[in-house]
Amino acid sequence: MTRENAVSRRKALKVTGAAATTALVAGCGGGGNGNGNGNGNGDSNDSGNGGGSSGTEIEPGTTIELDAQTTEWTGIAPDSIADASNPTLILTEGETYTIGWPQGDGGTHNIELRNDSGDVVEGYETETTNEEEPGDSQMIEFEATSEIVEYVCQPHEAQMVGEIQVE
Ligand SMILES: [Cu+2]
């Protein structure tokens, strides 16, 4: 199983279906021809990606809802990110999504999508507000591009920050 760790995290996340095959091949050592059929994929979700580094694939068109807590973004929807702290989102390049926070803790928050230089991408940002139920005013519709690497609350950028991986 150590061989599996050599696979880059990104690739491991991307090819969950093939992961079983990879492990099977790795297990064959030098002698085998590695043509196992790898037909079991029932365990491909959640089991292999330990720690806080795993991401969640989000269906194109999904509205991603977060709860703006001063200490973190807490996932609300879809169910696959419910209750997760600063969930890592895996999106498909060129597809459209909506992200934002329909509820918060009354602190002053916004949401913005940033590139790896820390700059807002394509004007994808909202005005800060301390409303607890800001509704659509804190929702952003955006196209997933490889430029986008994280979603951030500007006033709490050290705590309220989550990774976006576009593939
Ligand atoms: Cu905030």
mmCIF file of C-alpha atoms in Angstrom, residues 10-156:
data_model
loop_
_atom_site.group_PDB
_atom_site.id
_atom_site.type_symbol
_atom_site.label_atom_id
_atom_site.label_comp_id
_atom_site.label_asym_id
_atom_site.label_seq_id
_atom_site.Cartn_x
_atom_site.Cartn_y
_atom_site.Cartn_z
ATOM 1 C CA ARG A 10 -4.509 14.935 -7.203
ATOM 2 C CA LYS A 11 -4.331 11.880 -9.360
ATOM 3 C CA ALA A 12 -5.484 9.623 -6.575
ATOM 4 C CA LEU A 13 -8.560 11.755 -6.113
ATOM 5 C CA LYS A 14 -9.256 11.957 -9.784
ATOM 6 C CA VAL A 15 -9.039 8.299 -10.596
ATOM 7 C CA THR A 16 -10.804 6.783 -7.629
ATOM 8 C CA GLY A 17 -12.361 4.234 -9.942
ATOM 9 C CA ALA A 18 -8.992 3.116 -11.191
ATOM 10 C CA ALA A 19 -7.384 3.205 -7.772
ATOM 11 C CA ALA A 20 -8.332 -0.377 -7.077
ATOM 12 C CA THR A 21 -6.624 -1.444 -10.275
ATOM 13 C CA THR A 22 -3.524 0.566 -9.395
ATOM 14 C CA ALA A 23 -3.308 -1.083 -6.017
ATOM 15 C CA LEU A 24 -3.740 -4.462 -7.603
ATOM 16 C CA VAL A 25 -0.954 -3.870 -10.084
ATOM 17 C CA ALA A 26 1.317 -2.522 -7.379
ATOM 18 C CA GLY A 27 0.670 -5.617 -5.328
ATOM 19 C CA CYS A 28 1.850 -7.877 -8.087
ATOM 20 C CA GLY A 29 5.484 -7.036 -7.508
ATOM 21 C CA GLY A 30 7.968 -7.747 -10.244
ATOM 22 C CA GLY A 31 6.663 -11.052 -11.504
ATOM 23 C CA GLY A 32 3.042 -10.611 -12.369
ATOM 24 C CA ASN A 33 1.717 -9.291 -15.592
ATOM 25 C CA GLY A 34 -0.654 -7.019 -13.730
ATOM 26 C CA ASN A 35 -3.758 -7.674 -15.730
ATOM 27 C CA GLY A 36 -6.128 -7.993 -12.815
ATOM 28 C CA ASN A 37 -9.616 -6.975 -13.723
ATOM 29 C CA GLY A 38 -10.035 -4.500 -10.876
ATOM 30 C CA ASN A 39 -13.771 -4.822 -10.915
ATOM 31 C CA GLY A 40 -14.441 -3.940 -7.289
ATOM 32 C CA ASN A 41 -15.027 -0.265 -6.801
ATOM 33 C CA GLY A 42 -17.559 -0.255 -4.012
ATOM 34 C CA ASP A 43 -14.980 1.183 -1.639
ATOM 35 C CA SER A 44 -13.767 3.966 -3.857
ATOM 36 C CA ASN A 45 -15.338 6.788 -1.866
ATOM 37 C CA ASP A 46 -14.135 8.073 1.501
ATOM 38 C CA SER A 47 -12.113 5.033 2.444
ATOM 39 C CA GLY A 48 -8.781 5.737 0.843
ATOM 40 C CA ASN A 49 -8.279 9.419 1.404
ATOM 41 C CA GLY A 50 -7.238 9.887 4.978
ATOM 42 C CA GLY A 51 -6.534 13.082 6.824
ATOM 43 C CA GLY A 52 -7.877 16.462 5.911
ATOM 44 C CA SER A 53 -6.471 16.444 2.437
ATOM 45 C CA SER A 54 -9.234 14.731 0.523
ATOM 46 C CA GLY A 55 -11.582 16.636 -1.711
ATOM 47 C CA THR A 56 -15.171 16.210 -2.741
ATOM 48 C CA GLU A 57 -16.209 16.073 -6.369
ATOM 49 C CA ILE A 58 -19.105 18.407 -7.047
ATOM 50 C CA GLU A 59 -21.551 17.810 -9.891
ATOM 51 C CA PRO A 60 -21.632 20.603 -12.500
ATOM 52 C CA GLY A 61 -24.516 22.989 -11.923
ATOM 53 C CA THR A 62 -24.575 22.360 -8.189
ATOM 54 C CA THR A 63 -25.290 25.134 -5.713
ATOM 55 C CA ILE A 64 -22.639 24.868 -3.015
ATOM 56 C CA GLU A 65 -23.925 26.231 0.297
ATOM 57 C CA LEU A 66 -21.690 27.084 3.212
ATOM 58 C CA ASP A 67 -22.336 28.352 6.727
ATOM 59 C CA ALA A 68 -20.162 31.413 7.430
ATOM 60 C CA GLN A 69 -18.695 30.811 10.859
ATOM 61 C CA THR A 70 -15.868 33.144 11.895
ATOM 62 C CA THR A 71 -13.662 30.145 12.653
ATOM 63 C CA GLU A 72 -14.384 28.264 9.428
ATOM 64 C CA TRP A 73 -16.660 27.595 6.488
ATOM 65 C CA THR A 74 -18.954 24.752 7.436
ATOM 66 C CA GLY A 75 -20.441 22.796 4.565
ATOM 67 C CA ILE A 76 -24.235 22.706 4.223
ATOM 68 C CA ALA A 77 -24.966 21.422 0.727
ATOM 69 C CA PRO A 78 -24.595 19.266 -1.244
ATOM 70 C CA ASP A 79 -24.849 16.445 1.299
ATOM 71 C CA SER A 80 -21.353 15.262 0.422
ATOM 72 C CA ILE A 81 -19.875 18.334 2.162
ATOM 73 C CA ALA A 82 -22.417 18.643 4.994
ATOM 74 C CA ASP A 83 -20.730 19.568 8.288
ATOM 75 C CA ALA A 84 -17.277 19.502 6.720
ATOM 76 C CA SER A 85 -14.847 22.202 7.805
ATOM 77 C CA ASN A 86 -13.495 24.255 4.893
ATOM 78 C CA PRO A 87 -14.294 21.445 2.466
ATOM 79 C CA THR A 88 -12.009 21.003 -0.545
ATOM 80 C CA LEU A 89 -14.125 21.189 -3.701
ATOM 81 C CA ILE A 90 -13.222 19.342 -6.884
ATOM 82 C CA LEU A 91 -14.869 20.996 -9.886
ATOM 83 C CA THR A 92 -14.918 20.330 -13.610
ATOM 84 C CA GLU A 93 -13.256 22.913 -15.831
ATOM 85 C CA GLY A 94 -15.628 24.998 -17.921
ATOM 86 C CA GLU A 95 -18.712 24.014 -15.949
ATOM 87 C CA THR A 96 -20.895 26.439 -14.028
ATOM 88 C CA TYR A 97 -21.495 26.329 -10.293
ATOM 89 C CA THR A 98 -22.973 28.549 -7.620
ATOM 90 C CA ILE A 99 -21.224 29.023 -4.269
ATOM 91 C CA GLY A 100 -22.030 31.111 -1.234
ATOM 92 C CA TRP A 101 -23.360 31.347 2.249
ATOM 93 C CA PRO A 102 -27.113 31.565 2.918
ATOM 94 C CA GLN A 103 -26.422 31.651 6.636
ATOM 95 C CA GLY A 104 -23.760 32.915 9.008
ATOM 96 C CA ASP A 105 -22.942 33.596 12.634
ATOM 97 C CA GLY A 106 -23.556 37.352 12.540
ATOM 98 C CA GLY A 107 -19.913 38.199 12.045
ATOM 99 C CA THR A 108 -18.868 40.288 9.055
ATOM 100 C CA HIS A 109 -18.232 38.019 6.096
ATOM 101 C CA ASN A 110 -18.102 37.891 2.348
ATOM 102 C CA ILE A 111 -17.009 35.238 -0.116
ATOM 103 C CA GLU A 112 -14.550 35.529 -2.954
ATOM 104 C CA LEU A 113 -12.795 33.195 -5.350
ATOM 105 C CA ARG A 114 -9.049 33.702 -5.598
ATOM 106 C CA ASN A 115 -6.153 32.627 -7.767
ATOM 107 C CA ASP A 116 -2.828 31.378 -6.437
ATOM 108 C CA SER A 117 -1.560 34.961 -6.126
ATOM 109 C CA GLY A 118 -4.376 35.763 -3.735
ATOM 110 C CA ASP A 119 -6.251 37.943 -6.219
ATOM 111 C CA VAL A 120 -9.975 37.767 -6.885
ATOM 112 C CA VAL A 121 -10.736 35.993 -10.160
ATOM 113 C CA GLU A 122 -13.158 37.572 -12.664
ATOM 114 C CA GLY A 123 -14.853 39.766 -10.068
ATOM 115 C CA TYR A 124 -16.126 36.721 -8.213
ATOM 116 C CA GLU A 125 -16.663 38.405 -4.842
ATOM 117 C CA THR A 126 -19.494 39.704 -2.661
ATOM 118 C CA GLU A 127 -19.793 42.744 -0.411
ATOM 119 C CA THR A 128 -19.172 42.053 3.265
ATOM 120 C CA THR A 129 -22.244 41.848 5.473
ATOM 121 C CA ASN A 130 -23.067 40.812 9.009
ATOM 122 C CA GLU A 131 -26.523 39.543 8.146
ATOM 123 C CA GLU A 132 -27.193 36.084 9.501
ATOM 124 C CA GLU A 133 -29.395 35.191 6.540
ATOM 125 C CA PRO A 134 -28.077 37.204 3.600
ATOM 126 C CA GLY A 135 -29.888 35.072 1.044
ATOM 127 C CA ASP A 136 -28.850 35.358 -2.581
ATOM 128 C CA SER A 137 -26.692 38.434 -1.978
ATOM 129 C CA GLN A 138 -23.861 36.160 -0.892
ATOM 130 C CA MET A 139 -24.215 33.631 -3.664
ATOM 131 C CA ILE A 140 -21.889 33.745 -6.665
ATOM 132 C CA GLU A 141 -22.477 31.982 -9.954
ATOM 133 C CA PHE A 142 -19.170 31.225 -11.619
ATOM 134 C CA GLU A 143 -17.432 29.202 -14.276
ATOM 135 C CA ALA A 144 -14.807 26.797 -13.006
ATOM 136 C CA THR A 145 -11.410 27.700 -14.436
ATOM 137 C CA SER A 146 -8.007 26.404 -13.463
ATOM 138 C CA GLU A 147 -7.172 29.906 -12.267
ATOM 139 C CA ILE A 148 -9.454 29.505 -9.255
ATOM 140 C CA VAL A 149 -7.709 27.801 -6.345
ATOM 141 C CA GLU A 150 -9.656 28.781 -3.232
ATOM 142 C CA TYR A 151 -12.783 30.340 -1.761
ATOM 143 C CA VAL A 152 -12.161 32.825 1.000
ATOM 144 C CA CYS A 153 -13.909 35.181 3.409
ATOM 145 C CA GLN A 154 -11.832 38.344 3.121
ATOM 146 C CA PRO A 155 -12.156 39.512 6.774
ATOM 147 C CA HIS A 156 -11.266 36.019 8.028
#
